[in-house]
Coordinates of C-alpha atoms in Angstrom, one line a residue:
X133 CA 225.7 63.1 127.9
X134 CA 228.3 61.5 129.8
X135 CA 231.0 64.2 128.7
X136 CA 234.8 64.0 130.9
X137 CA 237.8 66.1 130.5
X138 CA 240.8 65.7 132.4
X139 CA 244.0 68.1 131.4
X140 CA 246.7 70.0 132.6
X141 CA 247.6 73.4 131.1
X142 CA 249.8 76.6 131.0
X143 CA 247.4 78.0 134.1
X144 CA 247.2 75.1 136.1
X145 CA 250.7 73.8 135.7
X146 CA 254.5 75.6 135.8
X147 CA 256.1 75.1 132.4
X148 CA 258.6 72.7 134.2
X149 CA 255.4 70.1 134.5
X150 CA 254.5 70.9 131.3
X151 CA 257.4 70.1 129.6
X152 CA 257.9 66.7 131.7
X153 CA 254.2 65.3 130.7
X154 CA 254.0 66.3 127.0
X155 CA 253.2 63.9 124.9
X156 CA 255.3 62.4 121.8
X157 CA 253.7 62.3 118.4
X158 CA 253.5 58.5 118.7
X159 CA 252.2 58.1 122.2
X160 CA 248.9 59.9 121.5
X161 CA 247.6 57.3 119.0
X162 CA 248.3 54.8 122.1
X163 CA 247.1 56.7 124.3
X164 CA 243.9 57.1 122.5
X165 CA 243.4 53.4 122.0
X166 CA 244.2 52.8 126.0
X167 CA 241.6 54.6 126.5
X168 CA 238.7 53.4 124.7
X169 CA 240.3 50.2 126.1
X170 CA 239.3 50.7 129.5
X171 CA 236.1 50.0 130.7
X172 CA 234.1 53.7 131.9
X173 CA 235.6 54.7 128.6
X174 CA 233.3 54.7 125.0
X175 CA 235.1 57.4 123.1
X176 CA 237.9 59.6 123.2
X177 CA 240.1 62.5 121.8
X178 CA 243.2 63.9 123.4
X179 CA 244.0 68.0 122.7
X180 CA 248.0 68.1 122.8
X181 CA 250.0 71.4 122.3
X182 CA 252.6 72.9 123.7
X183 CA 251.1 74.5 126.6
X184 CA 248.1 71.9 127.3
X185 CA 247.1 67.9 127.5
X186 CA 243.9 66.9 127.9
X187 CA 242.2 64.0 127.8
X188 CA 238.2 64.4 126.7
X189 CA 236.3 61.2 126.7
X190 CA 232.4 59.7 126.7
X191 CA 232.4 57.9 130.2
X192 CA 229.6 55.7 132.2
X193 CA 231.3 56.5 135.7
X194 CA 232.5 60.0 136.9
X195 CA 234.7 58.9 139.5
X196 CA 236.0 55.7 137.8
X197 CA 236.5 57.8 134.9
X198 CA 238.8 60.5 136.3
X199 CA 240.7 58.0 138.1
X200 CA 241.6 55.9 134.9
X201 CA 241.9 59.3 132.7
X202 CA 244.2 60.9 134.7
X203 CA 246.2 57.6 135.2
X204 CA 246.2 56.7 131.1
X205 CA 248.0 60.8 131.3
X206 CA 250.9 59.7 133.3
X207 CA 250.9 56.5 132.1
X208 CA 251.6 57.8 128.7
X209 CA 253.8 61.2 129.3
X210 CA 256.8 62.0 130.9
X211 CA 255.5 62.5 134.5
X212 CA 254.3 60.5 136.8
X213 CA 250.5 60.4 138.7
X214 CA 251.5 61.2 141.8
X215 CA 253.4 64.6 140.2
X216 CA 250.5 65.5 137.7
X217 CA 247.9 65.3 140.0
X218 CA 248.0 68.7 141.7
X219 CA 247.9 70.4 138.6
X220 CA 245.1 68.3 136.9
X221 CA 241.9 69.8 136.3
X222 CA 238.6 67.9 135.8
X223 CA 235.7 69.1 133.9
X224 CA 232.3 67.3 133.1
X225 CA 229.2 67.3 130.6
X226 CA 228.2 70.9 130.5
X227 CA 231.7 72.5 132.3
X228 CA 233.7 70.2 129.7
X229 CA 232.0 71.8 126.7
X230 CA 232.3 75.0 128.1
X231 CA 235.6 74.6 128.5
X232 CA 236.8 73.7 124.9
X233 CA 234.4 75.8 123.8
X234 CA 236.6 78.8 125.4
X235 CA 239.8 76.9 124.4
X236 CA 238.6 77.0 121.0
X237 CA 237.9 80.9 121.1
X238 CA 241.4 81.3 122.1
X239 CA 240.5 82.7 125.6
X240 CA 241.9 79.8 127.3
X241 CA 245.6 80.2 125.1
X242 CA 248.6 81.9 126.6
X243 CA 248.2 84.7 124.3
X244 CA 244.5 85.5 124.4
X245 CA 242.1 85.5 120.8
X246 CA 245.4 83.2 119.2
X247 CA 243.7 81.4 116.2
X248 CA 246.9 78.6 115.9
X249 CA 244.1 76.3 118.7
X250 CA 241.1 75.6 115.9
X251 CA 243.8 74.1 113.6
X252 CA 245.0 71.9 116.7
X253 CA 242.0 70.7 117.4
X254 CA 240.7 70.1 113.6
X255 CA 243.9 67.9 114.4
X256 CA 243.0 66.2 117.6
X257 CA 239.5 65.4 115.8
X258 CA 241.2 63.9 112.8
X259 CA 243.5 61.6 114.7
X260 CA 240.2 60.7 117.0
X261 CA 238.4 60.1 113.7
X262 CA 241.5 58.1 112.1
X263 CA 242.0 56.1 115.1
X264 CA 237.8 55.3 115.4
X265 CA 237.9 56.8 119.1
X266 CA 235.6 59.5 118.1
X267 CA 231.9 58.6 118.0
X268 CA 228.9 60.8 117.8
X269 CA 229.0 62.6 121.3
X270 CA 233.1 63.6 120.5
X271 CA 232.6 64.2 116.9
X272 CA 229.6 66.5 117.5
X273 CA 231.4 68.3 120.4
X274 CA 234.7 68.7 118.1
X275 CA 233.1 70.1 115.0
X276 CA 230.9 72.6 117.1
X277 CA 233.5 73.7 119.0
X278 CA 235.5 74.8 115.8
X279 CA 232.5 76.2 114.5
X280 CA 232.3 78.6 117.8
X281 CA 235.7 79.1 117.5
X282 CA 235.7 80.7 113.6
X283 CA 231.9 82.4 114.8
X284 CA 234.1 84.2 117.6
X285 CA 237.0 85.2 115.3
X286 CA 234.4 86.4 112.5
X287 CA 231.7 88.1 114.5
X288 CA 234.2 89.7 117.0
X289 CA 237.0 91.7 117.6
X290 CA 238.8 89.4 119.2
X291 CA 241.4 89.1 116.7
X292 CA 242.7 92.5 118.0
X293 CA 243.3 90.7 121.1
X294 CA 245.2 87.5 119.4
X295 CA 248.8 87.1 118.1
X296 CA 250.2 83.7 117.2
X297 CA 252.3 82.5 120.2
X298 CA 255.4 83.1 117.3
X299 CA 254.0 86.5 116.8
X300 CA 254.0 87.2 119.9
X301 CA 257.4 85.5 120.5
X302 CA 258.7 87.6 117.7
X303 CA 257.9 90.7 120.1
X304 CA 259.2 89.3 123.0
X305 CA 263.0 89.4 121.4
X306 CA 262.2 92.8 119.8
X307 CA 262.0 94.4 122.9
X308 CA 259.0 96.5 122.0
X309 CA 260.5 97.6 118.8
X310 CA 258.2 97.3 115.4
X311 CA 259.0 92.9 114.2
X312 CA 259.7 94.2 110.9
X313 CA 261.8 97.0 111.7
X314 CA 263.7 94.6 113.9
X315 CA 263.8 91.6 111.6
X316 CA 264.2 93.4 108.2
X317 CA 268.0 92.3 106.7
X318 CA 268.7 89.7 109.3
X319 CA 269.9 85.9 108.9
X320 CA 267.1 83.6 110.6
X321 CA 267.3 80.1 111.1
X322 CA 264.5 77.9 111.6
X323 CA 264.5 74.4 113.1
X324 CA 261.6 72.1 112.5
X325 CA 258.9 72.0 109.3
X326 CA 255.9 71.5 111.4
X327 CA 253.1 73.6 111.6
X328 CA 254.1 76.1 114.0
X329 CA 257.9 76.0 112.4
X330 CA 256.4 76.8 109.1
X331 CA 254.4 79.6 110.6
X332 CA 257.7 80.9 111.7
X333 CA 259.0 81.1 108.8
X334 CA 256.6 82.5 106.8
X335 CA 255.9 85.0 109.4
X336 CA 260.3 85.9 109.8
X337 CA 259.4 86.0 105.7
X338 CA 257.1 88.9 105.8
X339 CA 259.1 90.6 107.9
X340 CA 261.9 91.1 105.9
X341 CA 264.3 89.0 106.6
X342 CA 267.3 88.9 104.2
X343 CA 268.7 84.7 104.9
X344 CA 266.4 81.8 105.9
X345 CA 268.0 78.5 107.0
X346 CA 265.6 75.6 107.5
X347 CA 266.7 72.5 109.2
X348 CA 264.7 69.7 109.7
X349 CA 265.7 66.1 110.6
X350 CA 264.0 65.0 107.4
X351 CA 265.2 67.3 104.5
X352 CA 262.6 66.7 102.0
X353 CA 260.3 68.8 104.2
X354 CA 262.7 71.7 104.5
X355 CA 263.1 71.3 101.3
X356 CA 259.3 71.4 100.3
X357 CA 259.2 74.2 103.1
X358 CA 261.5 76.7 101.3
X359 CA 260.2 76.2 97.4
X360 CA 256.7 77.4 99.1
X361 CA 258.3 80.4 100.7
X362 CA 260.5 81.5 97.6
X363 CA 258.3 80.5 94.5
X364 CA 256.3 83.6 92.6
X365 CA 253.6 84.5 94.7
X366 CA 254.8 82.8 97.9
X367 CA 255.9 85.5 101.1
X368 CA 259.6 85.7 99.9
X369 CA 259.4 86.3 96.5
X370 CA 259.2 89.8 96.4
X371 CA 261.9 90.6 98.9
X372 CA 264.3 88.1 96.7
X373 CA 264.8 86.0 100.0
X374 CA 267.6 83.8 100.0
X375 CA 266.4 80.9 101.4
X376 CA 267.9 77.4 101.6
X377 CA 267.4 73.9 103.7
X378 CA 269.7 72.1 105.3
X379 CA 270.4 68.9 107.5
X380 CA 270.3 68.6 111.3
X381 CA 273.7 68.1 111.3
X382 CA 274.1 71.5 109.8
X383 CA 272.6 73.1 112.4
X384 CA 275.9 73.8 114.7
X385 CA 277.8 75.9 111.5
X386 CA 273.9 77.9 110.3
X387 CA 274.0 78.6 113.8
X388 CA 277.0 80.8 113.2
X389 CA 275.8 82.7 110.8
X390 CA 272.4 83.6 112.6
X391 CA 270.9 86.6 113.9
X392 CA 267.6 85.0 114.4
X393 CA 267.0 81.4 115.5
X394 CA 263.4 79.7 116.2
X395 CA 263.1 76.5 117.0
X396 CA 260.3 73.7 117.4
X397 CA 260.6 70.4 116.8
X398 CA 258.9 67.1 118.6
X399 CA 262.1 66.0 119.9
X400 CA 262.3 64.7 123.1
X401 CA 265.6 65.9 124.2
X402 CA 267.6 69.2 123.5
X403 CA 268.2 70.2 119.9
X404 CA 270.5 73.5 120.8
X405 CA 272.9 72.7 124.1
X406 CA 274.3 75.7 125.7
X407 CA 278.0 74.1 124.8
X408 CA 276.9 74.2 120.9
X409 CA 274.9 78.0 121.5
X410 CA 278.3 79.2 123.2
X411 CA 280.8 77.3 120.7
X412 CA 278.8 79.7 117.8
X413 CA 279.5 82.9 119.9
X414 CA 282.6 82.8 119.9
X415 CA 284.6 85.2 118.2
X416 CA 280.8 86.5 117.1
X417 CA 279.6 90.3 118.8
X418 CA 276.6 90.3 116.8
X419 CA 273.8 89.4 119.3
X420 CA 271.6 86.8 119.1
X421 CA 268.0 86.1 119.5
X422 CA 266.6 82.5 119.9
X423 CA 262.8 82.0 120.4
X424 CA 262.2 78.1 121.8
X425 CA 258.3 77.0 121.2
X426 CA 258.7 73.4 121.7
X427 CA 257.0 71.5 124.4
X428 CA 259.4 69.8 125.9
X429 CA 262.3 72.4 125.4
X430 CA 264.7 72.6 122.6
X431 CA 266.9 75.5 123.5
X432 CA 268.6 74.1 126.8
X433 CA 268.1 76.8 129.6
X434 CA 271.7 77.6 130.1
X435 CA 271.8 80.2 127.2
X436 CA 270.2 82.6 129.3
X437 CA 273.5 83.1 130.7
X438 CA 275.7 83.2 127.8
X439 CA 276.4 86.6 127.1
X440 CA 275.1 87.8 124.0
X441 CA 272.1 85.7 123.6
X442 CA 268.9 87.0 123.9
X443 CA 266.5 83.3 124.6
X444 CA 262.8 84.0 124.9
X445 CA 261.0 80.2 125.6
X446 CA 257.5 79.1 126.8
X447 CA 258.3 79.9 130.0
X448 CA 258.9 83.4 129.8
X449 CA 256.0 83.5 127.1
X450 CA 253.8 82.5 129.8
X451 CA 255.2 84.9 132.4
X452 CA 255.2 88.1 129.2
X453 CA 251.4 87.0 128.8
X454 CA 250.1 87.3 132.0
X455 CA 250.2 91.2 131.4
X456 CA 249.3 90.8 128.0
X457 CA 246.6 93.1 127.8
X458 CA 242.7 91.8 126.7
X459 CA 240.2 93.1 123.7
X460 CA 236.9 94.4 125.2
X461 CA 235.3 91.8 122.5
X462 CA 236.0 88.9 124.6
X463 CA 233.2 89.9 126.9
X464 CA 231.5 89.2 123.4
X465 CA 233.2 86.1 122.9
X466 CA 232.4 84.9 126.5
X467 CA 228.5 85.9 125.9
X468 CA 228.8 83.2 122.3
X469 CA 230.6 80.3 124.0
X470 CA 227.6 80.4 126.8
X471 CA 224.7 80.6 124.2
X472 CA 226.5 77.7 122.2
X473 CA 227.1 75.4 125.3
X474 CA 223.3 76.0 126.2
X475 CA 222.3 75.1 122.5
X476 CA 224.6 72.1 122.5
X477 CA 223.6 70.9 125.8
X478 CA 219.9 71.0 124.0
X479 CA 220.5 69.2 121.1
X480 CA 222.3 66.6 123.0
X481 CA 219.7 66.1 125.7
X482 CA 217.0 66.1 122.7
X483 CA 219.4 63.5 121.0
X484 CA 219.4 61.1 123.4
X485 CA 215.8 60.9 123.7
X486 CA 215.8 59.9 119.9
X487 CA 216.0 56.3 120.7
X488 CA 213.1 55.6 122.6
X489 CA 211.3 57.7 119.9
X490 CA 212.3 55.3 117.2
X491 CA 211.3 52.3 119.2
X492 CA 208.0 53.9 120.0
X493 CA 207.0 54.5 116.5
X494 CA 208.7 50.7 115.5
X495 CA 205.8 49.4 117.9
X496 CA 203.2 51.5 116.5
X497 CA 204.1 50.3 113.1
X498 CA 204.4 46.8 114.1
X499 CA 200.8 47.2 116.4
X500 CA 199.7 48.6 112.6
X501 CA 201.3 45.2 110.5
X502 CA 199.1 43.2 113.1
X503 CA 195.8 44.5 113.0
X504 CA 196.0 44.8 108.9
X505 CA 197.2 41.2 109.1
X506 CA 194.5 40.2 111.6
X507 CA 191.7 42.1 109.0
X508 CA 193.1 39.8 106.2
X509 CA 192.1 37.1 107.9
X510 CA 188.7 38.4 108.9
X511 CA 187.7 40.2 105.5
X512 CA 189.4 38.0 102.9
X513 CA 186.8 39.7 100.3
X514 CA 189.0 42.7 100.5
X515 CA 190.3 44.0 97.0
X516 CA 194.0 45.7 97.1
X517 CA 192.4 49.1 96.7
X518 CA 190.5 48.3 100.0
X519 CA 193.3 47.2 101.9
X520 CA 195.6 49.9 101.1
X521 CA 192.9 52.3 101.7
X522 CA 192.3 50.6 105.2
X523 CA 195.9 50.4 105.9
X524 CA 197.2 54.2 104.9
X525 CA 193.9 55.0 107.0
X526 CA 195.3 53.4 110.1
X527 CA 198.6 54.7 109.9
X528 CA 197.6 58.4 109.3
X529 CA 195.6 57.8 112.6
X530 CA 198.5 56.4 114.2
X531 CA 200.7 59.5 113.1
X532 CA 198.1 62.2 114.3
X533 CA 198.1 60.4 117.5
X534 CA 201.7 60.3 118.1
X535 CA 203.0 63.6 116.6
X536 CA 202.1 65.8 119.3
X537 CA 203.3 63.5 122.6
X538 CA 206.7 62.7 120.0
X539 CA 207.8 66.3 119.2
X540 CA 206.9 67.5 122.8
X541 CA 208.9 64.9 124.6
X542 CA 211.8 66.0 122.3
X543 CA 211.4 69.8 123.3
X544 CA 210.9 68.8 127.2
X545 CA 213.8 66.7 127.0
X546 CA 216.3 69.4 125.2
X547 CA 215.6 71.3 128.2
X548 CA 217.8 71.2 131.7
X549 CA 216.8 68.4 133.7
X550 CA 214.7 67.0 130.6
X551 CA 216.4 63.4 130.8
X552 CA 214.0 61.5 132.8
X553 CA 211.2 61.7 129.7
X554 CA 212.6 59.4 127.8
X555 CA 212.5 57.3 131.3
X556 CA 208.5 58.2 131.3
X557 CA 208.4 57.7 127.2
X558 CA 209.3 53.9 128.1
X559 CA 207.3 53.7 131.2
X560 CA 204.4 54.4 129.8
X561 CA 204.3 52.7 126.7
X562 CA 206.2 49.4 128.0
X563 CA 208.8 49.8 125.9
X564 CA 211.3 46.8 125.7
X565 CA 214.4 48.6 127.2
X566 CA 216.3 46.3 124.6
X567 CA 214.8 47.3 121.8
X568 CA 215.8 51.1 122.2
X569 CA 219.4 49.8 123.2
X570 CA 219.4 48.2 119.7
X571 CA 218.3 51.7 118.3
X572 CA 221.5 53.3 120.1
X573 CA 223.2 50.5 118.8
X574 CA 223.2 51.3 115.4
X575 CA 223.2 54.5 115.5
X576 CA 226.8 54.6 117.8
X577 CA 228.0 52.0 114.4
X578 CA 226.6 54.6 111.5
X579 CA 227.9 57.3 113.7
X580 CA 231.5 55.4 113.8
X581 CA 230.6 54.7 109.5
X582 CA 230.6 58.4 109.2
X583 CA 233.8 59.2 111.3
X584 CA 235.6 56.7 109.0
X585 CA 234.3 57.7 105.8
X586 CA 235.4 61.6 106.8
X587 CA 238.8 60.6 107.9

């Protein structure tokens, strides 16, 4: 397992960096194919939200491969290398799974046990998978790591740890007061109909809002957006929420009538400017609470100072969290992702001895095909009955004798330190080293069959 990440995040980067080196929607997929481009690089899958970027890929070289990861990250965000590099972090083979393993759990996320991650990483697998970046060591490590992720939320507490970052955001501008109690009645408007918009909204919803605005730059999905929050059964039909959508270029008069304004979008330059936040205040004593989860920025800075207007953003997310307190269940959660890394470390170790199993047991059976063939011509006499007799004979001998050594090597080599068996496994037999490469081979294409037939 030649395993690499390379990332920056919300604890080893100021929000400032952050916001400078996130990527856009579009540069990922480049991203991605830059990377299997480039020559330590087999596979790879890049984790983007809006307080991390990393880069995890299947590499030949260590060195080589931080050097061109790392490079590929400025080469594709908003910062350059020489201003990512002190807050990069580097993890390989076992630290890397560990590490996405606790990302996954939510113990890595600004708000501790938040579940929002396993939904952006089914993401980053899908676009890996789309893309045909992902091939058996990435797809293996995704899937498990969002199976840890739901074992952690299901056999631990550590959902009394974790808020969404908009729940949590939500609190922030309540100041300590109950969401609902706080929310219940007011005008909201919400920009964006992404993921963590919608979440937003729905969330706003069930508090009791009275007015929803949602503006998006394409209206269908505002549109769309609201019908799923008002129809019968949806969050707002009991309340009778009002609920509309509306055009970007709407956004300046809805901001007028809001009490309540969250905002995230994947623009790469302000939505709300402190000119257009002030121009709405005017003439307006009814305060105002803005909550900014986009990565870079929507809500420009500047309203902190404009009287009246209460802005909560990542940045002060990051700094609220950091006294956030934590469940006693992570200790749990911490004790699951170390048993999963160990049994993933096994069963990738125990995979990669495969190969030279196959070709081991392809020489026995071809050894087999030339002594039967070799009996042909030295017992011609010999009715089919005989020959198949003969020949299932042979091969049951040939089985017994390899069963043992076969399943052993696989347990030896699933433990630490186990790689240099399937090294030994060739020595000894004379295996042709290019006949287990053309095992791996084929099973790197069926792996890369399966990714395409899933996406």
């Amino acid at each position: 397992m030649t395993l690499l990440v390379v990332g920056l995040s919300h604890r080893s980067a100021p929000v400032s960096v952050l916001e400078r080196a996130a990527l856009a929607p579009e540069a990922r997929g480049k991203l991605l194919q830059d990377a299997v481009s480039a020559e330590p690089v087999t596979e790879s899958a890049v984790l983007s939200t809006c307080n991390r970027i990393e880069l995890y890929a299947d590499v030949d070289k260590f060195h080589a491969g931080v050097a061109e990861l790392s490079t590929l990250l400025a080469r594709h965000s908003g910062a350059g290398l020489e201003e990512l590099t002190p807050y990069l972090y580097v993890h390989y083979e076992d630290r890397a799974v560990h590490h996405l393993f606790s990302v996954a759990c939510g113990l890595d996320s600004m708000v501790v046990g938040e579940g929002q991650i396993l939904g952006q990483i089914k993401d980053a697998l899908a676009v890996a998978q789309e893309l045909h970046t992902a091939g058996r060591l990435l797809n293996d490590l995704f899937q498990q790591a969002l199976r840890v992720g739901k074992r952690a939320h299901s056999e631990t507490g550590i959902d009394k740890a974790g808020q969404s970052l908009v729940t949590f955001g939500l609190e922030q501008l309540a100041g300590g007061r109950d969401v609902e109690t706080w929310a219940r009645g007011k005008r909201a408007l919400v920009i964006g109909a992404g993921s963590m918009s919608s979440l937003a909204a729905t969330t706003l919803v069930r508090a009791g809002v009275g007015e929803l605005a949602v503006a998006n730059r394409t209206v269908e999905r505002a549109e769309r957006l609201v019908r799923i929050l008002s129809e019968p059964g949806g969050p707002g039909a009991a309340n009778g929420l009002a609920a509309r959508a509306a055009a970007m270029t709407s956004v300046p008069a809805e901001l007028g009538l809001a009490d309540i304004v969250v905002s995230c979008t994947g623009a790469t330059g302000l939505v709300l400017a402190g000119e257009m936040v002030a121009a709405a205040r005017e003439g307006n004593t009814a305060p105002l609470a803005l909550l900014d989860l986009a990565m870079p920025r929507d809500i420009d800075a500047a309203v902190h100072r404009i009287e009246g207007a209460h802005l909560v953003d990542i940045e002060s997310l990051a700094d609220a969290s950091a006294d956030a307190p934590m469940a006693a269940d992570v200790d749990k959660v911490r004790g699951i992702v170390s048993d999963e890394v160990a049994a993933f470390g096994a069963a990738q170790r125990a995979a990669h001895i495969t190969p030279t199993v196959v070709a081991l047991r392809t020489m026995a059976a071809d050894v087999v095909a030339g002594e039967i063939a070799r009996l042909d011509g030295r017992l011609p006499d010999l009715d089919d009955k005989q020959r198949a007799e003969i020949t299932q004979t042979v091969r049951r001998v040939v089985d017994k004798l390899l069963h043992a050594p076969t399943v052993r090597v696989k347990q030896l080599a699933s433990e630490p330190g186990g790689a240099g068996y399937a090294d030994a496994l060739r020595e000894l037999f004379d295996l042709d080293p290019q006949t287990v490469a053309a095992v791996s081979r084929a099973d790197t294409r069926a792996d890369r069959h399966d990714a395409r037939e899933r996406a």
